PDB file of C-alpha atoms in Angstrom:
ATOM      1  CA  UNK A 213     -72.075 -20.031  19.626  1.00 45.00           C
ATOM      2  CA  UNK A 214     -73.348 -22.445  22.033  1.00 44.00           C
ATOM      3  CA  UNK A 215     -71.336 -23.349  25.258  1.00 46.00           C
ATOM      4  CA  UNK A 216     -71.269 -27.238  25.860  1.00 43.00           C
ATOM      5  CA  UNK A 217     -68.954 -27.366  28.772  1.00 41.00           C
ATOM      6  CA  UNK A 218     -69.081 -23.719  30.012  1.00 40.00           C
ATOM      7  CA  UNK A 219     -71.763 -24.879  33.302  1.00 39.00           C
ATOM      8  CA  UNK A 220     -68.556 -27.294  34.510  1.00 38.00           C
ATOM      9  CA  UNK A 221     -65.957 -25.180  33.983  1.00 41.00           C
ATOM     10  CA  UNK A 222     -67.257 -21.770  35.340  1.00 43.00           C
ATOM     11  CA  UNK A 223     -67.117 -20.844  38.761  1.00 44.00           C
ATOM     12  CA  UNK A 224     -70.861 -21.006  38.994  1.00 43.00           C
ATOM     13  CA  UNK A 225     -72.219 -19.817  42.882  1.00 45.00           C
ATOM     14  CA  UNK A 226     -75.960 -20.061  41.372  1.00 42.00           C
ATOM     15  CA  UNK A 227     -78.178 -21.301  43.537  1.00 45.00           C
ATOM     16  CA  UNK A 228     -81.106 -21.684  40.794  1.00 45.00           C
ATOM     17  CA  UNK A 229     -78.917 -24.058  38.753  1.00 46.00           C
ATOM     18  CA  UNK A 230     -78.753 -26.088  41.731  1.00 45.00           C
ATOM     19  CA  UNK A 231     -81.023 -29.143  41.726  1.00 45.00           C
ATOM     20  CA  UNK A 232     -82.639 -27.824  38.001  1.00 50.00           C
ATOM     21  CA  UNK A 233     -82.830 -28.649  34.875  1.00 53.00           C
ATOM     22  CA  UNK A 234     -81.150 -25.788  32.916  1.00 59.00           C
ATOM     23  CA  UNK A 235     -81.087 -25.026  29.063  1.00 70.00           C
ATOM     24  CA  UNK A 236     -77.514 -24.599  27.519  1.00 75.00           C
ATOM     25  CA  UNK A 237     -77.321 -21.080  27.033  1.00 78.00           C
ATOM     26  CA  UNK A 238     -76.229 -19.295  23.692  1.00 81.00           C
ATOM     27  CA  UNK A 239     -73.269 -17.141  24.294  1.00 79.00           C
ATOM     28  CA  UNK A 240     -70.316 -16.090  22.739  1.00 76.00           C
ATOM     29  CA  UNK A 241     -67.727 -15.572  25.833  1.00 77.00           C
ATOM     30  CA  UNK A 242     -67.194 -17.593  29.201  1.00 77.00           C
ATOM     31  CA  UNK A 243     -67.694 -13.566  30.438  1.00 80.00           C
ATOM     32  CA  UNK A 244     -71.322 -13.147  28.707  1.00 84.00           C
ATOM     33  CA  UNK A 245     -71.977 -16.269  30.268  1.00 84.00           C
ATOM     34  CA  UNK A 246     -70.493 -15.522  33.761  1.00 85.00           C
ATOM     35  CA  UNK A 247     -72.704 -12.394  33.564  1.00 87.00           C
ATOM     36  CA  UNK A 248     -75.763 -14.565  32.660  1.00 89.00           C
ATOM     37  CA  UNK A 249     -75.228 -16.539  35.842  1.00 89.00           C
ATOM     38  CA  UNK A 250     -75.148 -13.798  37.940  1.00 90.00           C
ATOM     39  CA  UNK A 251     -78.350 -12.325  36.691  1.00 90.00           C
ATOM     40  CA  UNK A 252     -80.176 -16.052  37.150  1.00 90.00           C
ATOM     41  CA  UNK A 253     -78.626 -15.613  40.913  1.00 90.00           C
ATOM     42  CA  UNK A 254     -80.247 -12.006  41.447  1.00 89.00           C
ATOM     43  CA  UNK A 255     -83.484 -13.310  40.079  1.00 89.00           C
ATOM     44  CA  UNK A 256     -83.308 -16.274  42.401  1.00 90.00           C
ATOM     45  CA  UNK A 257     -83.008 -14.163  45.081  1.00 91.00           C
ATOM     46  CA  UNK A 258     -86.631 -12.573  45.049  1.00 90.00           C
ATOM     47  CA  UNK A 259     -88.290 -16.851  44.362  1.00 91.00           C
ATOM     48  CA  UNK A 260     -90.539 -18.218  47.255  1.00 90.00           C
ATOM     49  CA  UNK A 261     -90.060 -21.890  47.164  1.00 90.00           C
ATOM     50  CA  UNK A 262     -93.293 -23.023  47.008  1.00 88.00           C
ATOM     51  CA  UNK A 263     -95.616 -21.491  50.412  1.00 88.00           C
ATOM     52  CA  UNK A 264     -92.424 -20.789  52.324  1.00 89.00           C
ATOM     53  CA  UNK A 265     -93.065 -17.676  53.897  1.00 90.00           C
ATOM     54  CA  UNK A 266     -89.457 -15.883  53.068  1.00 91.00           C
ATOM     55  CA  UNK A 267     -87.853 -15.729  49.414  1.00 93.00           C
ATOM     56  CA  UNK A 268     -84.615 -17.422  48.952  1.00 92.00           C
ATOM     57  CA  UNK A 269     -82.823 -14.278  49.457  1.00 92.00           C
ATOM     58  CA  UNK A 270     -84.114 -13.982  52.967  1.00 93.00           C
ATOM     59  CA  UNK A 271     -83.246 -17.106  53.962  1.00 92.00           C
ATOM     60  CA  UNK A 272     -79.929 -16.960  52.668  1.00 92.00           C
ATOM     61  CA  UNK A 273     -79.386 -13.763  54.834  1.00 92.00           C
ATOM     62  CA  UNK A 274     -80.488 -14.885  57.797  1.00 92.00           C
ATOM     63  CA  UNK A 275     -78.091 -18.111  57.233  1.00 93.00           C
ATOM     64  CA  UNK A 276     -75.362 -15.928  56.434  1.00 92.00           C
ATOM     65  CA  UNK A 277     -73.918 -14.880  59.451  1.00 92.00           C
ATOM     66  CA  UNK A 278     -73.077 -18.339  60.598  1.00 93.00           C
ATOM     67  CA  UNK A 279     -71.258 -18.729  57.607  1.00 93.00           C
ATOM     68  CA  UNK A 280     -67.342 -19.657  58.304  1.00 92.00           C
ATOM     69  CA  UNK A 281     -65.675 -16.279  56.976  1.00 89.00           C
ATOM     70  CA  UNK A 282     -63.467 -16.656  53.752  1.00 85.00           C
ATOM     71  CA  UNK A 283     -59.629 -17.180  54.614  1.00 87.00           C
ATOM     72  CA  UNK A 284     -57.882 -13.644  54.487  1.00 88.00           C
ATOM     73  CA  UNK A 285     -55.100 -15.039  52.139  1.00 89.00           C
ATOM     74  CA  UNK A 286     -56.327 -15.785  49.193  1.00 83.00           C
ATOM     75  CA  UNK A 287     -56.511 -19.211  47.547  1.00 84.00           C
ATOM     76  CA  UNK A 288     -54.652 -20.211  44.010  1.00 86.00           C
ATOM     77  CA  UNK A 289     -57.387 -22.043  41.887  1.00 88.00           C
ATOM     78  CA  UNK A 290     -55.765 -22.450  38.740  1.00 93.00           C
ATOM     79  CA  UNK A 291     -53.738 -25.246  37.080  1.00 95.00           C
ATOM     80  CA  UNK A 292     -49.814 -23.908  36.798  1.00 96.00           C
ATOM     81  CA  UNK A 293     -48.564 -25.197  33.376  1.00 97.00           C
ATOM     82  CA  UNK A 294     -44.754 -24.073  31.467  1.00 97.00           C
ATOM     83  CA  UNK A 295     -45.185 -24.052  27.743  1.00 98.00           C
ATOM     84  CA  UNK A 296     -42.727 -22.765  26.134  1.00 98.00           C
ATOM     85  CA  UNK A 297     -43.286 -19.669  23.743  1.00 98.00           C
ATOM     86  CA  UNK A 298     -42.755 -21.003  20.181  1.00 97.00           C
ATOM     87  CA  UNK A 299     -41.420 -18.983  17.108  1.00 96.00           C
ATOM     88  CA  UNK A 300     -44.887 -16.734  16.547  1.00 97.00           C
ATOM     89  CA  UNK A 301     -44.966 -15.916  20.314  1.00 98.00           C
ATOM     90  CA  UNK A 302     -47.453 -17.789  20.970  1.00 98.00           C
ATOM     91  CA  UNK A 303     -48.093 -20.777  23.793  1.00 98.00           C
ATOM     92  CA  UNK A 304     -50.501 -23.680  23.329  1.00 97.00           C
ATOM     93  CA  UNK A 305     -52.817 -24.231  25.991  1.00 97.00           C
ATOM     94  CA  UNK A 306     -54.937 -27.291  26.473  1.00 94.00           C
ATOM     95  CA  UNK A 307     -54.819 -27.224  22.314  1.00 95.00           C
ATOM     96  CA  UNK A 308     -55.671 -23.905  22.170  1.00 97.00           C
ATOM     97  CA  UNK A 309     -52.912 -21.079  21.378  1.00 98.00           C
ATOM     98  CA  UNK A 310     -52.033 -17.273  22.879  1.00 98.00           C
ATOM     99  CA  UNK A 311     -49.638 -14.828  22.180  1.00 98.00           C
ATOM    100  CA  UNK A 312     -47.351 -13.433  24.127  1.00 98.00           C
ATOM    101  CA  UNK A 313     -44.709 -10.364  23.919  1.00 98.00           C
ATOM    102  CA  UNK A 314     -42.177 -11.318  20.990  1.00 97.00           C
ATOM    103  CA  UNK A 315     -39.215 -10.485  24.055  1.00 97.00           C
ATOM    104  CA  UNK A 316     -40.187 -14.034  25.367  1.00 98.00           C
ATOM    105  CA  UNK A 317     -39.563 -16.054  22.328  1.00 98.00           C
ATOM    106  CA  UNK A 318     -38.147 -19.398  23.257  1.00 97.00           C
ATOM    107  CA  UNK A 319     -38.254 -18.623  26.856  1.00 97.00           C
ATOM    108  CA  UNK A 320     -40.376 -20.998  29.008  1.00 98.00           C
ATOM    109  CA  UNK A 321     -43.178 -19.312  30.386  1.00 98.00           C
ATOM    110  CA  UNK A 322     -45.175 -19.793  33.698  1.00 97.00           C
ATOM    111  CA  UNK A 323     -49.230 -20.236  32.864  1.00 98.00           C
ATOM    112  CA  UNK A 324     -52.503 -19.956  35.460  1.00 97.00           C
ATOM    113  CA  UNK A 325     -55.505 -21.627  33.993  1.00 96.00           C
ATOM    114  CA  UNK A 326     -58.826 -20.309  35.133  1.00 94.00           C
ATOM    115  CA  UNK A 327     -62.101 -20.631  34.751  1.00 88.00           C
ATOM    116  CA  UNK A 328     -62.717 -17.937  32.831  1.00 89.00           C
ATOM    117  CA  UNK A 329     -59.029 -16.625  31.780  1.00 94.00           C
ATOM    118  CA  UNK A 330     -55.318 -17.606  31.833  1.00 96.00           C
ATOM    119  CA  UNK A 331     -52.527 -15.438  33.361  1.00 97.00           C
ATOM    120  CA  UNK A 332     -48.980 -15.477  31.880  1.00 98.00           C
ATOM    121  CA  UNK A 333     -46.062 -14.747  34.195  1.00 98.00           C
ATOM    122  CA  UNK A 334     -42.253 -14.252  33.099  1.00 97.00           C
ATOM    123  CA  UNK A 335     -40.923 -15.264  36.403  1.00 94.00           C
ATOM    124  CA  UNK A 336     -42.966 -13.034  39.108  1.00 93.00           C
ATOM    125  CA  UNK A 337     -44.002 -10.295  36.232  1.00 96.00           C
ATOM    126  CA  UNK A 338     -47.024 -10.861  34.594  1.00 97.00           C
ATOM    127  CA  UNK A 339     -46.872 -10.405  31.549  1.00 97.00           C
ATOM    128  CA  UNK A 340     -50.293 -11.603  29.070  1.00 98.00           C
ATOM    129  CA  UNK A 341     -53.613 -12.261  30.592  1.00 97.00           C
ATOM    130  CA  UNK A 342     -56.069 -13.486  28.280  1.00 97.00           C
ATOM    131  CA  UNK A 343     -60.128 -14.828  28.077  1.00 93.00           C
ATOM    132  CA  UNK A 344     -59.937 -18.309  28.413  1.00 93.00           C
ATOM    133  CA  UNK A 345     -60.866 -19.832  25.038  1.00 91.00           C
ATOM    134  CA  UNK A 346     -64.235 -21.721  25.013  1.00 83.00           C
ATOM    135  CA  UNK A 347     -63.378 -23.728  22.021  1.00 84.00           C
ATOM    136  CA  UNK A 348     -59.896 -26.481  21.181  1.00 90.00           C
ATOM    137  CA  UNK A 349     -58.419 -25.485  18.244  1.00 95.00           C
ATOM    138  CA  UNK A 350     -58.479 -21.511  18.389  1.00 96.00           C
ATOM    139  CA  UNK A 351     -56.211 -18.844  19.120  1.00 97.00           C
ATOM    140  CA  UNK A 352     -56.101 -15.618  20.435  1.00 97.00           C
ATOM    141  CA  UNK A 353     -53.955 -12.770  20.066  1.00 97.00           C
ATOM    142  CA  UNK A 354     -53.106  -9.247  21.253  1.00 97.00           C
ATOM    143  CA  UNK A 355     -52.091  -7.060  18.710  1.00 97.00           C
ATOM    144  CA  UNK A 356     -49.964  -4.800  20.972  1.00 97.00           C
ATOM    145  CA  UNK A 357     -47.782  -8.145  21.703  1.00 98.00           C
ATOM    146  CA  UNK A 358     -46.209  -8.124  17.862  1.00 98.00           C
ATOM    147  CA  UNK A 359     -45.991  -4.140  18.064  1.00 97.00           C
ATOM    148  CA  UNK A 360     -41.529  -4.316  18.514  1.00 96.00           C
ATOM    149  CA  UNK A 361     -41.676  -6.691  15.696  1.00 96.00           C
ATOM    150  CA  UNK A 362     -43.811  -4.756  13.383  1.00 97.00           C
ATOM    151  CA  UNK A 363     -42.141  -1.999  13.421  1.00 95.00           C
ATOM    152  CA  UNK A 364     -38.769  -3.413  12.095  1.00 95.00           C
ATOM    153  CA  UNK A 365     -41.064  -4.740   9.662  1.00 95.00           C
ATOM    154  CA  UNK A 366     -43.870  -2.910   9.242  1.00 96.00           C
ATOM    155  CA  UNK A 367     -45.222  -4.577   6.113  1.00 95.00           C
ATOM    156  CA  UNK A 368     -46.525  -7.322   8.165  1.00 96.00           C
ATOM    157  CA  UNK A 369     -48.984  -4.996   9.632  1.00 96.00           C
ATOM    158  CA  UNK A 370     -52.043  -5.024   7.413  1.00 96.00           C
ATOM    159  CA  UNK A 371     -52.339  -8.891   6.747  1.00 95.00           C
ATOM    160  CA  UNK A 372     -51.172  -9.856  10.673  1.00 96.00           C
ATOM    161  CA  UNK A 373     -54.236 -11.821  12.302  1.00 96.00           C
ATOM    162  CA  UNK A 374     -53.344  -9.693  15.458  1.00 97.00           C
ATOM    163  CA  UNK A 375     -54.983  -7.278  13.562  1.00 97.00           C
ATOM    164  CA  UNK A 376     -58.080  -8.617  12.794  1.00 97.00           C
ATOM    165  CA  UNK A 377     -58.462  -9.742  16.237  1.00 96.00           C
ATOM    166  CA  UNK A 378     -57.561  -6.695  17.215  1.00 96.00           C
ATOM    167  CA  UNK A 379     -60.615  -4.858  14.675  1.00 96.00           C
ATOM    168  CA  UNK A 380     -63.153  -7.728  15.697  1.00 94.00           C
ATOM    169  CA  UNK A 381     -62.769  -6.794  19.458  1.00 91.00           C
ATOM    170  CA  UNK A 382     -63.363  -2.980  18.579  1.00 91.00           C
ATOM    171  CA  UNK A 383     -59.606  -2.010  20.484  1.00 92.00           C
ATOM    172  CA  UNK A 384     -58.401  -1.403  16.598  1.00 95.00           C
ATOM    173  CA  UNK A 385     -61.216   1.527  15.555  1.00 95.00           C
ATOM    174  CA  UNK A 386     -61.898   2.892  12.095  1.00 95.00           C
ATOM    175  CA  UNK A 387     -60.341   6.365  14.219  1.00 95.00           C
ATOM    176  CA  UNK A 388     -57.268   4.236  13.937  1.00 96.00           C
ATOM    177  CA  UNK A 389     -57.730   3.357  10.469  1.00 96.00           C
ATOM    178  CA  UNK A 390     -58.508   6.294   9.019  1.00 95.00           C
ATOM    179  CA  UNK A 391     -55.720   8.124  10.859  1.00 96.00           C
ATOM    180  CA  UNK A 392     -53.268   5.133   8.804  1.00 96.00           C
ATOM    181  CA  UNK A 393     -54.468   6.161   5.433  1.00 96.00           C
ATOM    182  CA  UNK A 394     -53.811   9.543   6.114  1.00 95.00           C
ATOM    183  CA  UNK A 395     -50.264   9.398   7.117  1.00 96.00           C
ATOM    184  CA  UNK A 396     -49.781   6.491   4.627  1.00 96.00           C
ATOM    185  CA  UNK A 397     -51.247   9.273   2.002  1.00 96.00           C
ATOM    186  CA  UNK A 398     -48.609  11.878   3.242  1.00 95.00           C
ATOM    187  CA  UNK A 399     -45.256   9.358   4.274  1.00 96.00           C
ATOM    188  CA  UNK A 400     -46.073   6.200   2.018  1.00 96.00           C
ATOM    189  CA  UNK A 401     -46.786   2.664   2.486  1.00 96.00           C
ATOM    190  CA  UNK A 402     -43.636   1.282   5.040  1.00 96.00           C
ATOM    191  CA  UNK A 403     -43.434   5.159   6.851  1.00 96.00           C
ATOM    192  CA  UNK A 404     -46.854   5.464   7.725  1.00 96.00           C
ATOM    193  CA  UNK A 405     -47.221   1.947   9.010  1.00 97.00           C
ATOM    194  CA  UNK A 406     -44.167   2.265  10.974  1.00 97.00           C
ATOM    195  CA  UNK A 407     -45.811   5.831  12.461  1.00 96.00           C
ATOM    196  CA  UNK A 408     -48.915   4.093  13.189  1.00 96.00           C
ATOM    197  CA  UNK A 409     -47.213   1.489  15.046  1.00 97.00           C
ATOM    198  CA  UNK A 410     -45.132   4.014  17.018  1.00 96.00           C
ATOM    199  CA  UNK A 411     -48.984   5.621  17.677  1.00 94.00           C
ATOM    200  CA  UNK A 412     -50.019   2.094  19.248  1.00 95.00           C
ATOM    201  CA  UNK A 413     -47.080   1.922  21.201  1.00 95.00           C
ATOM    202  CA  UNK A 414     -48.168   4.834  22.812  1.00 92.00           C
ATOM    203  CA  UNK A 415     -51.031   2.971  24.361  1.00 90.00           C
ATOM    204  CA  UNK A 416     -48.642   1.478  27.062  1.00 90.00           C
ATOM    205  CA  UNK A 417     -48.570   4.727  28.508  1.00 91.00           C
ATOM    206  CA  UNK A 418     -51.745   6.361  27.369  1.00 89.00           C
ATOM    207  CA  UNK A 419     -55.701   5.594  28.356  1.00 90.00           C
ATOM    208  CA  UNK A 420     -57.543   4.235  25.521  1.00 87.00           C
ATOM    209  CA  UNK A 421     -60.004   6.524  25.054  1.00 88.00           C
ATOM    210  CA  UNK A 422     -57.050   9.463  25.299  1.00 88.00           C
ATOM    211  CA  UNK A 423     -55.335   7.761  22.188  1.00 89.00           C
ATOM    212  CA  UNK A 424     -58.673   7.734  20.511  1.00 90.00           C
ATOM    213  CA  UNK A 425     -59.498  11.674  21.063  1.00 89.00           C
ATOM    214  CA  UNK A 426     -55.282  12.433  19.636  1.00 89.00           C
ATOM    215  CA  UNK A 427     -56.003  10.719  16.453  1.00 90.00           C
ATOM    216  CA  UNK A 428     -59.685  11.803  15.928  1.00 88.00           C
ATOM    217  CA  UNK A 429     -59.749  14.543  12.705  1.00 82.00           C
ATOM    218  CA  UNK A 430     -60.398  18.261  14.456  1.00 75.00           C
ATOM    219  CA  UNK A 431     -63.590  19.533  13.578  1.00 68.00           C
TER     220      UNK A 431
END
C-alpha cells in the first residue's frame, strides 16, 4: 500500500528528510512507516555533509546541550472530537470508523486524534485505543469489543468482521481455532462458541501468550 499523506501527518523528527527530495515509501501501517523514519534518522547520523570534518551526529551532540529542555508536563497534540457510538459500536472518525465496547452504545464518546493512533475515553477512563487508519473509508475493529454481545448470541461469531480482523492481525491464532472445533465437536455449534468466547474473555485478565500455551493440545 503506498502512503500519500503519511510524511505530513507523522510526527517526523528526521533530519535527512529535511531539505531532500524523498521517495514515497511503500508501507502498510503509519507504525512500519514511523519505524522507517527512525532508521533514515540513525543512518543520518553517521553522514558527513560534504568535507565537514564531524558527521551530523556529532554536530548535533555538541549542539545539544544548549537545547531549551522539554517542558516537564507534557503537551496534548491531538484534535479532541465527541462522536457518538452508533448501533454497531462503532465511531466515525474523519470518515473512517472504530469500534468500541458494546457498553457504550449511544453514549457520546470523547476521541484524541494522533498522528499515528486515536485514543477513546468514556469520561476520564480510556477505554479503545486504536492505529490511526491511513486510508478514508475503512474501519477497524477489536474483536474483544463485541465479546458481551457474542456471547448472548454466539452465532454471530464465525461470520463477525471482528473476526477476521482479528485472524488478519495474528491476535485470533489457528491455536484458537483449532481449540473451537474441538469443543464445538464435543458441546455443538451455539455451546462451543459460547465456551470459546468465555476463553477470550479470559484475555482481560490473562497475558496473551499465557492464553495461547492453556489452549495449545498437550503433547
Amino acid at each position: 500500500m503506498t502512503v500519500t499523506t503519511a510524511l505530513t501527518a507523522c510526527p517526523l523528527n528526521s533530519k535527512s528528510l529535511l531539505g531532500s527530495s524523498v521517495n514515497t515509501p511503500e508501507v502498510d501501517t503509519l507504525a512500519e512507516l514511523n519505524a522507517m523514519i527512525d532508521r533514515w534518522d540513525q543512518e543520518d547520523d553517521a553522514r558527513r555533509i560534504r568535507s565537514r570534518p564531524r558527521t551530523i551526529g556529532e554536530y548535533f551532540a555538541a549542539k545539544q546541550p544548549l537545547l531549551v529542555p522539554l517542558p516537564e508536563e507534557p503537551f496534548e497534540t491531538g484534535r479532541l472530537s465527541t462522536p457518538r457510538v452508533d448501533r454497531y459500536s462503532q465511531i466515525c472518525v474523519r470518515m473512517n470508523r472504530y469500534s468500541v465496547p458494546v457498553r457504550l452504545i449511544g453514549r457520546t464518546v470523547r476521541v484524541m486524534l494522533h498522528a499515528s493512533e486515536l485514543v477513546v475515553y468514556d469520561g476520564r477512563e480510556e477505554v479503545a485505543r486504536h492505529e490511526r487508519l491511513i486510508a478514508r473509508g475503512a474501519t477497524r475493529l477489536e474483536l474483544d469489543h463485541y465479546l458481551e454481545a457474542l456471547i448472548r448470541k454466539p452465532g454471530a461469531l464465525p461470520g463477525a468482521t471482528a473476526l477476521d480482523q482479528a485472524r488478519a492481525a495474528g491476535r485470533f491464532t489457528p491455536i484458537h481455532d483449532a481449540w473451537w472445533q474441538a469443543a464445538v465437536k464435543a458441546h455443538g455449534e451455539r455451546e462451543g462458541t459460547r465456551a470459546l468466547i468465555e476463553v477470550l474473555l479470559l484475555s482481560r485478565h490473562l497475558p496473551h501468550e499465557h492464553l495461547i500455551t492453556g489452549l495449545a493440545p498437550r503433547r
